PDB file of C-alpha atoms in Angstrom:
ATOM      1  CA  UNK A   1      -2.847   0.152  -2.504  1.00 90.00           C
ATOM      2  CA  UNK A   2      -5.260   2.607  -4.132  1.00 98.00           C
ATOM      3  CA  UNK A   3      -4.462   3.543  -7.739  1.00 98.00           C
ATOM      4  CA  UNK A   4      -5.954   6.189  -9.926  1.00 98.00           C
ATOM      5  CA  UNK A   5      -4.843   7.302 -13.369  1.00 98.00           C
ATOM      6  CA  UNK A   6      -4.561  10.477 -15.321  1.00 98.00           C
ATOM      7  CA  UNK A   7      -4.754   9.990 -19.039  1.00 98.00           C
ATOM      8  CA  UNK A   8      -5.067  12.151 -22.147  1.00 97.00           C
ATOM      9  CA  UNK A   9      -3.433  12.852 -25.485  1.00 96.00           C
ATOM     10  CA  UNK A  10      -0.178  14.782 -25.847  1.00 94.00           C
ATOM     11  CA  UNK A  11      -0.349  18.374 -24.574  1.00 95.00           C
ATOM     12  CA  UNK A  12      -3.658  17.710 -22.795  1.00 97.00           C
ATOM     13  CA  UNK A  13      -2.364  18.872 -19.437  1.00 97.00           C
ATOM     14  CA  UNK A  14      -1.651  15.461 -17.774  1.00 97.00           C
ATOM     15  CA  UNK A  15       1.709  16.324 -16.180  1.00 96.00           C
ATOM     16  CA  UNK A  16       0.546  19.704 -14.829  1.00 97.00           C
ATOM     17  CA  UNK A  17      -2.546  18.049 -13.445  1.00 98.00           C
ATOM     18  CA  UNK A  18      -0.488  15.283 -11.857  1.00 98.00           C
ATOM     19  CA  UNK A  19       1.847  17.796 -10.259  1.00 98.00           C
ATOM     20  CA  UNK A  20      -1.041  19.792  -8.836  1.00 98.00           C
ATOM     21  CA  UNK A  21      -2.859  16.678  -7.550  1.00 98.00           C
ATOM     22  CA  UNK A  22       0.278  15.394  -5.776  1.00 98.00           C
ATOM     23  CA  UNK A  23       0.690  18.786  -4.085  1.00 98.00           C
ATOM     24  CA  UNK A  24      -2.986  19.015  -3.150  1.00 98.00           C
ATOM     25  CA  UNK A  25      -3.416  15.440  -1.923  1.00 98.00           C
ATOM     26  CA  UNK A  26      -0.093  15.294   0.046  1.00 98.00           C
ATOM     27  CA  UNK A  27      -1.015  18.645   1.535  1.00 98.00           C
ATOM     28  CA  UNK A  28      -4.042  16.877   3.032  1.00 98.00           C
ATOM     29  CA  UNK A  29      -1.714  14.412   4.820  1.00 98.00           C
ATOM     30  CA  UNK A  30      -2.249  11.547   2.357  1.00 98.00           C
ATOM     31  CA  UNK A  31       0.851   9.722   1.104  1.00 98.00           C
ATOM     32  CA  UNK A  32       1.207   9.589  -2.659  1.00 98.00           C
ATOM     33  CA  UNK A  33       3.589   7.930  -5.112  1.00 97.00           C
ATOM     34  CA  UNK A  34       3.451   8.289  -8.926  1.00 98.00           C
ATOM     35  CA  UNK A  35       4.064   6.116 -11.914  1.00 96.00           C
ATOM     36  CA  UNK A  36       4.741   7.800 -15.260  1.00 95.00           C
ATOM     37  CA  UNK A  37       4.622   5.820 -18.551  1.00 93.00           C
ATOM     38  CA  UNK A  38       6.968   6.935 -21.330  1.00 86.00           C
ATOM     39  CA  UNK A  39       6.289   5.980 -24.857  1.00 74.00           C
ATOM     40  CA  UNK A  40       9.890   6.582 -25.893  1.00 72.00           C
ATOM     41  CA  UNK A  41      13.299   5.559 -24.814  1.00 72.00           C
ATOM     42  CA  UNK A  42      14.432   7.571 -21.791  1.00 74.00           C
ATOM     43  CA  UNK A  43      17.406   7.601 -19.530  1.00 76.00           C
ATOM     44  CA  UNK A  44      17.925   9.030 -16.064  1.00 79.00           C
ATOM     45  CA  UNK A  45      21.603   8.264 -16.291  1.00 81.00           C
ATOM     46  CA  UNK A  46      24.361  10.036 -18.173  1.00 83.00           C
ATOM     47  CA  UNK A  47      27.306   8.768 -20.229  1.00 88.00           C
ATOM     48  CA  UNK A  48      30.554   8.812 -18.308  1.00 88.00           C
ATOM     49  CA  UNK A  49      28.930   8.538 -14.879  1.00 89.00           C
ATOM     50  CA  UNK A  50      29.864   5.456 -12.873  1.00 90.00           C
ATOM     51  CA  UNK A  51      26.313   4.074 -12.818  1.00 89.00           C
ATOM     52  CA  UNK A  52      26.054   4.524 -16.599  1.00 89.00           C
ATOM     53  CA  UNK A  53      29.354   2.641 -17.038  1.00 90.00           C
ATOM     54  CA  UNK A  54      28.002  -0.254 -14.878  1.00 93.00           C
ATOM     55  CA  UNK A  55      24.926  -0.533 -17.118  1.00 88.00           C
ATOM     56  CA  UNK A  56      26.875  -0.325 -20.357  1.00 89.00           C
ATOM     57  CA  UNK A  57      29.169  -3.061 -19.009  1.00 92.00           C
ATOM     58  CA  UNK A  58      26.112  -5.329 -18.794  1.00 91.00           C
ATOM     59  CA  UNK A  59      24.592  -4.969 -15.298  1.00 91.00           C
ATOM     60  CA  UNK A  60      20.920  -5.855 -15.238  1.00 91.00           C
ATOM     61  CA  UNK A  61      20.213  -3.586 -12.320  1.00 90.00           C
ATOM     62  CA  UNK A  62      22.157  -0.592 -10.922  1.00 92.00           C
ATOM     63  CA  UNK A  63      21.053   0.988  -7.654  1.00 90.00           C
ATOM     64  CA  UNK A  64      22.370   4.498  -7.180  1.00 90.00           C
ATOM     65  CA  UNK A  65      22.081   5.721  -3.562  1.00 91.00           C
ATOM     66  CA  UNK A  66      22.870   8.712  -1.455  1.00 91.00           C
ATOM     67  CA  UNK A  67      21.632  10.097   1.863  1.00 96.00           C
ATOM     68  CA  UNK A  68      18.929  12.044  -0.009  1.00 95.00           C
ATOM     69  CA  UNK A  69      17.469   9.402  -2.425  1.00 92.00           C
ATOM     70  CA  UNK A  70      18.070   6.239  -4.362  1.00 91.00           C
ATOM     71  CA  UNK A  71      17.265   5.210  -7.877  1.00 90.00           C
ATOM     72  CA  UNK A  72      17.020   1.694  -9.173  1.00 91.00           C
ATOM     73  CA  UNK A  73      17.600   1.334 -12.853  1.00 89.00           C
ATOM     74  CA  UNK A  74      16.681  -2.002 -14.500  1.00 91.00           C
ATOM     75  CA  UNK A  75      17.742  -2.717 -18.046  1.00 89.00           C
ATOM     76  CA  UNK A  76      15.092  -4.751 -19.876  1.00 90.00           C
ATOM     77  CA  UNK A  77      17.576  -5.699 -22.634  1.00 89.00           C
ATOM     78  CA  UNK A  78      15.415  -8.171 -24.642  1.00 87.00           C
ATOM     79  CA  UNK A  79      12.680  -8.513 -22.012  1.00 90.00           C
ATOM     80  CA  UNK A  80       9.107  -7.247 -22.632  1.00 92.00           C
ATOM     81  CA  UNK A  81       8.006  -4.030 -21.012  1.00 91.00           C
ATOM     82  CA  UNK A  82       6.695  -4.982 -17.530  1.00 93.00           C
ATOM     83  CA  UNK A  83       2.966  -4.782 -16.847  1.00 95.00           C
ATOM     84  CA  UNK A  84       1.719  -1.936 -14.694  1.00 96.00           C
ATOM     85  CA  UNK A  85       0.683  -4.479 -11.997  1.00 96.00           C
ATOM     86  CA  UNK A  86       4.300  -5.765 -11.747  1.00 95.00           C
ATOM     87  CA  UNK A  87       5.626  -2.206 -11.496  1.00 95.00           C
ATOM     88  CA  UNK A  88       3.180  -1.357  -8.797  1.00 97.00           C
ATOM     89  CA  UNK A  89       4.456  -4.245  -6.719  1.00 96.00           C
ATOM     90  CA  UNK A  90       7.882  -2.562  -6.664  1.00 94.00           C
ATOM     91  CA  UNK A  91       6.532   0.569  -4.857  1.00 96.00           C
ATOM     92  CA  UNK A  92       6.648   0.973  -1.078  1.00 95.00           C
ATOM     93  CA  UNK A  93       3.115   1.168   0.453  1.00 96.00           C
ATOM     94  CA  UNK A  94       1.385   4.511   0.256  1.00 97.00           C
ATOM     95  CA  UNK A  95      -2.254   5.683   0.494  1.00 98.00           C
ATOM     96  CA  UNK A  96      -2.555   6.475  -3.231  1.00 98.00           C
ATOM     97  CA  UNK A  97      -0.585   5.857  -6.365  1.00 98.00           C
ATOM     98  CA  UNK A  98      -1.308   8.296  -9.176  1.00 98.00           C
ATOM     99  CA  UNK A  99      -0.512   6.889 -12.620  1.00 98.00           C
ATOM    100  CA  UNK A 100       0.196   9.108 -15.608  1.00 97.00           C
ATOM    101  CA  UNK A 101      -0.458   7.269 -18.880  1.00 94.00           C
ATOM    102  CA  UNK A 102      -1.259   3.596 -19.142  1.00 95.00           C
ATOM    103  CA  UNK A 103      -4.560   4.552 -20.729  1.00 93.00           C
ATOM    104  CA  UNK A 104      -5.275   1.012 -21.918  1.00 93.00           C
ATOM    105  CA  UNK A 105      -5.005  -0.506 -18.469  1.00 96.00           C
ATOM    106  CA  UNK A 106      -8.091  -1.249 -16.367  1.00 96.00           C
ATOM    107  CA  UNK A 107      -7.604   1.086 -13.302  1.00 98.00           C
ATOM    108  CA  UNK A 108      -9.959   4.052 -12.893  1.00 98.00           C
ATOM    109  CA  UNK A 109      -8.882   7.221 -14.517  1.00 98.00           C
ATOM    110  CA  UNK A 110      -9.544  10.887 -15.102  1.00 98.00           C
ATOM    111  CA  UNK A 111      -8.950  12.286 -18.546  1.00 98.00           C
ATOM    112  CA  UNK A 112      -7.135  15.573 -19.045  1.00 98.00           C
ATOM    113  CA  UNK A 113      -8.473  17.459 -22.059  1.00 98.00           C
ATOM    114  CA  UNK A 114      -7.510  20.755 -23.721  1.00 98.00           C
ATOM    115  CA  UNK A 115      -9.721  21.874 -26.669  1.00 96.00           C
ATOM    116  CA  UNK A 116      -6.786  23.539 -28.437  1.00 96.00           C
ATOM    117  CA  UNK A 117      -5.123  20.196 -29.134  1.00 96.00           C
ATOM    118  CA  UNK A 118      -8.021  19.112 -31.374  1.00 96.00           C
ATOM    119  CA  UNK A 119      -7.772  15.595 -30.070  1.00 96.00           C
ATOM    120  CA  UNK A 120     -10.936  13.511 -29.557  1.00 96.00           C
ATOM    121  CA  UNK A 121     -11.947  12.537 -26.050  1.00 97.00           C
ATOM    122  CA  UNK A 122     -10.909   9.083 -24.812  1.00 97.00           C
ATOM    123  CA  UNK A 123     -13.808   8.958 -22.272  1.00 97.00           C
ATOM    124  CA  UNK A 124     -16.751   8.172 -24.584  1.00 96.00           C
ATOM    125  CA  UNK A 125     -15.240   4.831 -25.627  1.00 95.00           C
ATOM    126  CA  UNK A 126     -13.613   3.904 -22.305  1.00 97.00           C
ATOM    127  CA  UNK A 127     -15.674   3.117 -19.166  1.00 97.00           C
ATOM    128  CA  UNK A 128     -12.456   3.183 -17.018  1.00 98.00           C
ATOM    129  CA  UNK A 129     -12.350   6.964 -17.587  1.00 98.00           C
ATOM    130  CA  UNK A 130     -14.574   7.976 -14.658  1.00 98.00           C
ATOM    131  CA  UNK A 131     -14.429  11.774 -15.228  1.00 98.00           C
ATOM    132  CA  UNK A 132     -12.866  14.414 -17.456  1.00 98.00           C
ATOM    133  CA  UNK A 133     -10.933  17.509 -16.490  1.00 98.00           C
ATOM    134  CA  UNK A 134     -11.239  19.992 -19.300  1.00 98.00           C
ATOM    135  CA  UNK A 135     -10.514  23.614 -20.227  1.00 97.00           C
ATOM    136  CA  UNK A 136     -13.895  23.828 -22.014  1.00 97.00           C
ATOM    137  CA  UNK A 137     -17.415  22.767 -21.025  1.00 96.00           C
ATOM    138  CA  UNK A 138     -18.409  19.290 -22.199  1.00 97.00           C
ATOM    139  CA  UNK A 139     -21.641  17.372 -22.265  1.00 95.00           C
ATOM    140  CA  UNK A 140     -20.826  13.826 -21.092  1.00 97.00           C
ATOM    141  CA  UNK A 141     -22.337  10.969 -19.229  1.00 97.00           C
ATOM    142  CA  UNK A 142     -19.795  11.332 -16.397  1.00 97.00           C
ATOM    143  CA  UNK A 143     -18.518  14.214 -14.285  1.00 98.00           C
ATOM    144  CA  UNK A 144     -16.624  17.081 -16.021  1.00 98.00           C
ATOM    145  CA  UNK A 145     -14.338  19.268 -13.959  1.00 98.00           C
ATOM    146  CA  UNK A 146     -12.503  22.441 -14.821  1.00 98.00           C
ATOM    147  CA  UNK A 147      -8.951  21.391 -15.610  1.00 98.00           C
ATOM    148  CA  UNK A 148      -7.660  23.891 -13.141  1.00 97.00           C
ATOM    149  CA  UNK A 149      -9.995  23.077 -10.249  1.00 98.00           C
ATOM    150  CA  UNK A 150      -7.421  20.787  -8.523  1.00 98.00           C
ATOM    151  CA  UNK A 151      -9.233  20.681  -5.213  1.00 98.00           C
ATOM    152  CA  UNK A 152     -12.489  19.383  -6.795  1.00 98.00           C
ATOM    153  CA  UNK A 153     -10.600  16.862  -8.904  1.00 98.00           C
ATOM    154  CA  UNK A 154      -8.678  15.658  -5.788  1.00 98.00           C
ATOM    155  CA  UNK A 155     -12.009  15.461  -3.823  1.00 98.00           C
ATOM    156  CA  UNK A 156     -13.453  13.292  -6.635  1.00 98.00           C
ATOM    157  CA  UNK A 157     -10.416  10.984  -6.851  1.00 98.00           C
ATOM    158  CA  UNK A 158     -10.214  10.560  -3.049  1.00 98.00           C
ATOM    159  CA  UNK A 159     -13.923   9.787  -2.915  1.00 98.00           C
ATOM    160  CA  UNK A 160     -13.577   7.216  -5.742  1.00 98.00           C
ATOM    161  CA  UNK A 161     -10.805   5.356  -3.854  1.00 98.00           C
ATOM    162  CA  UNK A 162     -12.396   5.643  -0.390  1.00 98.00           C
ATOM    163  CA  UNK A 163      -9.829   8.082   1.155  1.00 98.00           C
TER     164      UNK A 163
END
């Protein structure tokens, strides 16, 4: 499975770029799945719902299914956070997996950057960042794309992974 990441600091435009890339790439007939890393506790379930009650009762996994979708929730309890490689193995095969976050992992990435945030670039110290998508011109040793030029960024990523 081909994987490519989108990284950047908070408010850099990662999620918007991910959303536009998924639309652009799937529009070209290429199957895409995504992985999003959250640095905080999150929940896709709600107190009072049956599936939440199952988890609170102690279930390790709860699979919620309907004719439209299914969601598998796995409680880590005292387990360590799984490695990205272990999570990727849980996905059904697709042409490309786009990963938001996991900036310290070794897969190739594009960095989203907005000047207004005042955050330093990740790219200069990280060779896994193969290009930068920015809202301002940058002088770097790797390609720099306009943050809103989704087609060019998609072309670059697809070329990088051989699709």
